[in-house]
JSON list of C-alpha atoms in Angstrom, two decimals:
[
{"chain": "A", "resi": 363, "resn": "UNK", "atom": "CA", "xyz": [26.91, 6.21, -1.84]},
{"chain": "A", "resi": 364, "resn": "UNK", "atom": "CA", "xyz": [29.57, 8.37, -0.23]},
{"chain": "A", "resi": 365, "resn": "UNK", "atom": "CA", "xyz": [31.32, 9.03, 3.07]},
{"chain": "A", "resi": 366, "resn": "UNK", "atom": "CA", "xyz": [31.92, 5.35, 3.73]},
{"chain": "A", "resi": 367, "resn": "UNK", "atom": "CA", "xyz": [28.36, 4.18, 2.97]},
{"chain": "A", "resi": 368, "resn": "UNK", "atom": "CA", "xyz": [29.70, 2.64, -0.25]},
{"chain": "A", "resi": 369, "resn": "UNK", "atom": "CA", "xyz": [31.64, 0.08, 1.83]},
{"chain": "A", "resi": 370, "resn": "UNK", "atom": "CA", "xyz": [28.32, -1.59, 2.66]},
{"chain": "A", "resi": 371, "resn": "UNK", "atom": "CA", "xyz": [27.70, -1.99, -1.08]},
{"chain": "A", "resi": 372, "resn": "UNK", "atom": "CA", "xyz": [30.94, -3.78, -2.09]},
{"chain": "A", "resi": 373, "resn": "UNK", "atom": "CA", "xyz": [32.69, -0.42, -2.41]},
{"chain": "A", "resi": 374, "resn": "UNK", "atom": "CA", "xyz": [30.54, 0.60, -5.38]},
{"chain": "A", "resi": 375, "resn": "UNK", "atom": "CA", "xyz": [29.73, 4.31, -5.17]},
{"chain": "A", "resi": 376, "resn": "UNK", "atom": "CA", "xyz": [27.32, 4.63, -8.09]},
{"chain": "A", "resi": 377, "resn": "UNK", "atom": "CA", "xyz": [24.46, 2.35, -9.03]},
{"chain": "A", "resi": 378, "resn": "UNK", "atom": "CA", "xyz": [22.23, 3.09, -11.98]},
{"chain": "A", "resi": 379, "resn": "UNK", "atom": "CA", "xyz": [19.07, 1.07, -11.48]},
{"chain": "A", "resi": 380, "resn": "UNK", "atom": "CA", "xyz": [15.81, 0.46, -13.24]},
{"chain": "A", "resi": 381, "resn": "UNK", "atom": "CA", "xyz": [13.13, -0.30, -10.70]},
{"chain": "A", "resi": 382, "resn": "UNK", "atom": "CA", "xyz": [10.54, -2.96, -11.50]},
{"chain": "A", "resi": 383, "resn": "UNK", "atom": "CA", "xyz": [7.04, -1.88, -12.45]},
{"chain": "A", "resi": 384, "resn": "UNK", "atom": "CA", "xyz": [4.49, -1.81, -9.66]},
{"chain": "A", "resi": 385, "resn": "UNK", "atom": "CA", "xyz": [0.91, -0.55, -9.40]},
{"chain": "A", "resi": 386, "resn": "UNK", "atom": "CA", "xyz": [1.80, 2.46, -7.23]},
{"chain": "A", "resi": 387, "resn": "UNK", "atom": "CA", "xyz": [4.54, 5.01, -7.91]},
{"chain": "A", "resi": 388, "resn": "UNK", "atom": "CA", "xyz": [7.89, 4.30, -6.25]},
{"chain": "A", "resi": 389, "resn": "UNK", "atom": "CA", "xyz": [8.66, 6.37, -3.19]},
{"chain": "A", "resi": 390, "resn": "UNK", "atom": "CA", "xyz": [11.82, 6.56, -1.08]},
{"chain": "A", "resi": 391, "resn": "UNK", "atom": "CA", "xyz": [10.33, 4.16, 1.49]},
{"chain": "A", "resi": 392, "resn": "UNK", "atom": "CA", "xyz": [9.95, 1.45, -1.19]},
{"chain": "A", "resi": 393, "resn": "UNK", "atom": "CA", "xyz": [13.32, 2.34, -2.69]},
{"chain": "A", "resi": 394, "resn": "UNK", "atom": "CA", "xyz": [15.04, 1.72, 0.65]},
{"chain": "A", "resi": 395, "resn": "UNK", "atom": "CA", "xyz": [13.38, -1.71, 0.92]},
{"chain": "A", "resi": 396, "resn": "UNK", "atom": "CA", "xyz": [14.53, -2.50, -2.63]},
{"chain": "A", "resi": 397, "resn": "UNK", "atom": "CA", "xyz": [18.08, -1.31, -1.87]},
{"chain": "A", "resi": 398, "resn": "UNK", "atom": "CA", "xyz": [18.21, -3.47, 1.25]},
{"chain": "A", "resi": 399, "resn": "UNK", "atom": "CA", "xyz": [17.07, -6.55, -0.69]},
{"chain": "A", "resi": 400, "resn": "UNK", "atom": "CA", "xyz": [19.07, -6.00, -3.87]},
{"chain": "A", "resi": 401, "resn": "UNK", "atom": "CA", "xyz": [22.16, -3.85, -3.28]},
{"chain": "A", "resi": 402, "resn": "UNK", "atom": "CA", "xyz": [23.14, -3.91, 0.39]},
{"chain": "A", "resi": 403, "resn": "UNK", "atom": "CA", "xyz": [25.86, -6.51, 0.86]},
{"chain": "A", "resi": 404, "resn": "UNK", "atom": "CA", "xyz": [26.75, -6.33, 4.56]},
{"chain": "A", "resi": 405, "resn": "UNK", "atom": "CA", "xyz": [25.85, -4.88, 7.95]},
{"chain": "A", "resi": 406, "resn": "UNK", "atom": "CA", "xyz": [22.37, -3.52, 7.17]},
{"chain": "A", "resi": 407, "resn": "UNK", "atom": "CA", "xyz": [22.21, -2.07, 10.69]},
{"chain": "A", "resi": 408, "resn": "UNK", "atom": "CA", "xyz": [24.83, 0.50, 9.64]},
{"chain": "A", "resi": 409, "resn": "UNK", "atom": "CA", "xyz": [22.60, 1.75, 6.81]},
{"chain": "A", "resi": 410, "resn": "UNK", "atom": "CA", "xyz": [19.01, 1.21, 7.91]},
{"chain": "A", "resi": 411, "resn": "UNK", "atom": "CA", "xyz": [17.02, 1.66, 11.08]},
{"chain": "A", "resi": 412, "resn": "UNK", "atom": "CA", "xyz": [13.46, 0.39, 10.82]},
{"chain": "A", "resi": 413, "resn": "UNK", "atom": "CA", "xyz": [12.14, 1.43, 7.42]},
{"chain": "A", "resi": 414, "resn": "UNK", "atom": "CA", "xyz": [14.40, 4.48, 7.09]},
{"chain": "A", "resi": 415, "resn": "UNK", "atom": "CA", "xyz": [18.10, 5.24, 6.98]},
{"chain": "A", "resi": 416, "resn": "UNK", "atom": "CA", "xyz": [20.04, 5.43, 10.22]},
{"chain": "A", "resi": 417, "resn": "UNK", "atom": "CA", "xyz": [20.68, 8.78, 11.82]},
{"chain": "A", "resi": 418, "resn": "UNK", "atom": "CA", "xyz": [23.95, 10.02, 10.38]},
{"chain": "A", "resi": 419, "resn": "UNK", "atom": "CA", "xyz": [23.07, 9.10, 6.78]},
{"chain": "A", "resi": 420, "resn": "UNK", "atom": "CA", "xyz": [22.40, 12.24, 4.76]},
{"chain": "A", "resi": 421, "resn": "UNK", "atom": "CA", "xyz": [19.99, 11.68, 1.88]},
{"chain": "A", "resi": 422, "resn": "UNK", "atom": "CA", "xyz": [19.98, 14.02, -1.11]},
{"chain": "A", "resi": 423, "resn": "UNK", "atom": "CA", "xyz": [17.43, 13.85, -3.91]},
{"chain": "A", "resi": 424, "resn": "UNK", "atom": "CA", "xyz": [18.65, 15.70, -6.99]},
{"chain": "A", "resi": 425, "resn": "UNK", "atom": "CA", "xyz": [21.14, 17.54, -4.75]},
{"chain": "A", "resi": 426, "resn": "UNK", "atom": "CA", "xyz": [18.46, 18.73, -2.27]},
{"chain": "A", "resi": 427, "resn": "UNK", "atom": "CA", "xyz": [18.06, 17.49, 1.30]},
{"chain": "A", "resi": 428, "resn": "UNK", "atom": "CA", "xyz": [15.31, 14.89, 1.40]},
{"chain": "A", "resi": 429, "resn": "UNK", "atom": "CA", "xyz": [13.77, 16.66, 4.40]},
{"chain": "A", "resi": 430, "resn": "UNK", "atom": "CA", "xyz": [12.68, 19.36, 1.94]},
{"chain": "A", "resi": 431, "resn": "UNK", "atom": "CA", "xyz": [11.25, 16.78, -0.43]},
{"chain": "A", "resi": 432, "resn": "UNK", "atom": "CA", "xyz": [8.99, 14.76, 1.90]},
{"chain": "A", "resi": 433, "resn": "UNK", "atom": "CA", "xyz": [11.56, 12.21, 3.09]},
{"chain": "A", "resi": 434, "resn": "UNK", "atom": "CA", "xyz": [10.17, 8.65, 2.86]},
{"chain": "A", "resi": 435, "resn": "UNK", "atom": "CA", "xyz": [7.01, 9.81, 1.02]},
{"chain": "A", "resi": 436, "resn": "UNK", "atom": "CA", "xyz": [8.84, 11.48, -1.88]},
{"chain": "A", "resi": 437, "resn": "UNK", "atom": "CA", "xyz": [7.58, 10.00, -5.16]},
{"chain": "A", "resi": 438, "resn": "UNK", "atom": "CA", "xyz": [10.48, 9.09, -7.41]},
{"chain": "A", "resi": 439, "resn": "UNK", "atom": "CA", "xyz": [10.61, 10.53, -10.90]},
{"chain": "A", "resi": 440, "resn": "UNK", "atom": "CA", "xyz": [12.41, 9.13, -13.93]},
{"chain": "A", "resi": 441, "resn": "UNK", "atom": "CA", "xyz": [16.13, 10.04, -13.82]},
{"chain": "A", "resi": 442, "resn": "UNK", "atom": "CA", "xyz": [16.09, 11.13, -10.14]},
{"chain": "A", "resi": 443, "resn": "UNK", "atom": "CA", "xyz": [19.50, 11.09, -8.49]},
{"chain": "A", "resi": 444, "resn": "UNK", "atom": "CA", "xyz": [19.39, 9.83, -4.89]},
{"chain": "A", "resi": 445, "resn": "UNK", "atom": "CA", "xyz": [22.62, 10.14, -2.91]},
{"chain": "A", "resi": 446, "resn": "UNK", "atom": "CA", "xyz": [23.34, 8.58, 0.50]},
{"chain": "A", "resi": 447, "resn": "UNK", "atom": "CA", "xyz": [26.25, 10.10, 2.42]},
{"chain": "A", "resi": 448, "resn": "UNK", "atom": "CA", "xyz": [27.45, 8.70, 5.71]},
{"chain": "A", "resi": 449, "resn": "UNK", "atom": "CA", "xyz": [28.38, 11.42, 8.17]},
{"chain": "A", "resi": 450, "resn": "UNK", "atom": "CA", "xyz": [29.43, 8.84, 10.77]},
{"chain": "A", "resi": 451, "resn": "UNK", "atom": "CA", "xyz": [33.12, 8.22, 11.24]},
{"chain": "A", "resi": 452, "resn": "UNK", "atom": "CA", "xyz": [34.85, 5.77, 13.53]},
{"chain": "A", "resi": 453, "resn": "UNK", "atom": "CA", "xyz": [37.68, 6.76, 15.74]}
]
């Protein structure tokens, strides 16, 4: 989490997680639900909108824009690096 997004997660920028086993492969959609339930500490409306991230949150999967990877439908692989960067700044 970068660009201020980490403030919603107790200021912790890096989380290394092991996701629980489930019958279907994990995708970003399910990861976001898991993050909301397990990591997000405050003001979920600043991170999520519906089942996706809010506009203004850049999502990178292994340093590539998630729009190139299938966005919410991207199937996570072991050791994937998912980065959320807030591009929203108060003033």
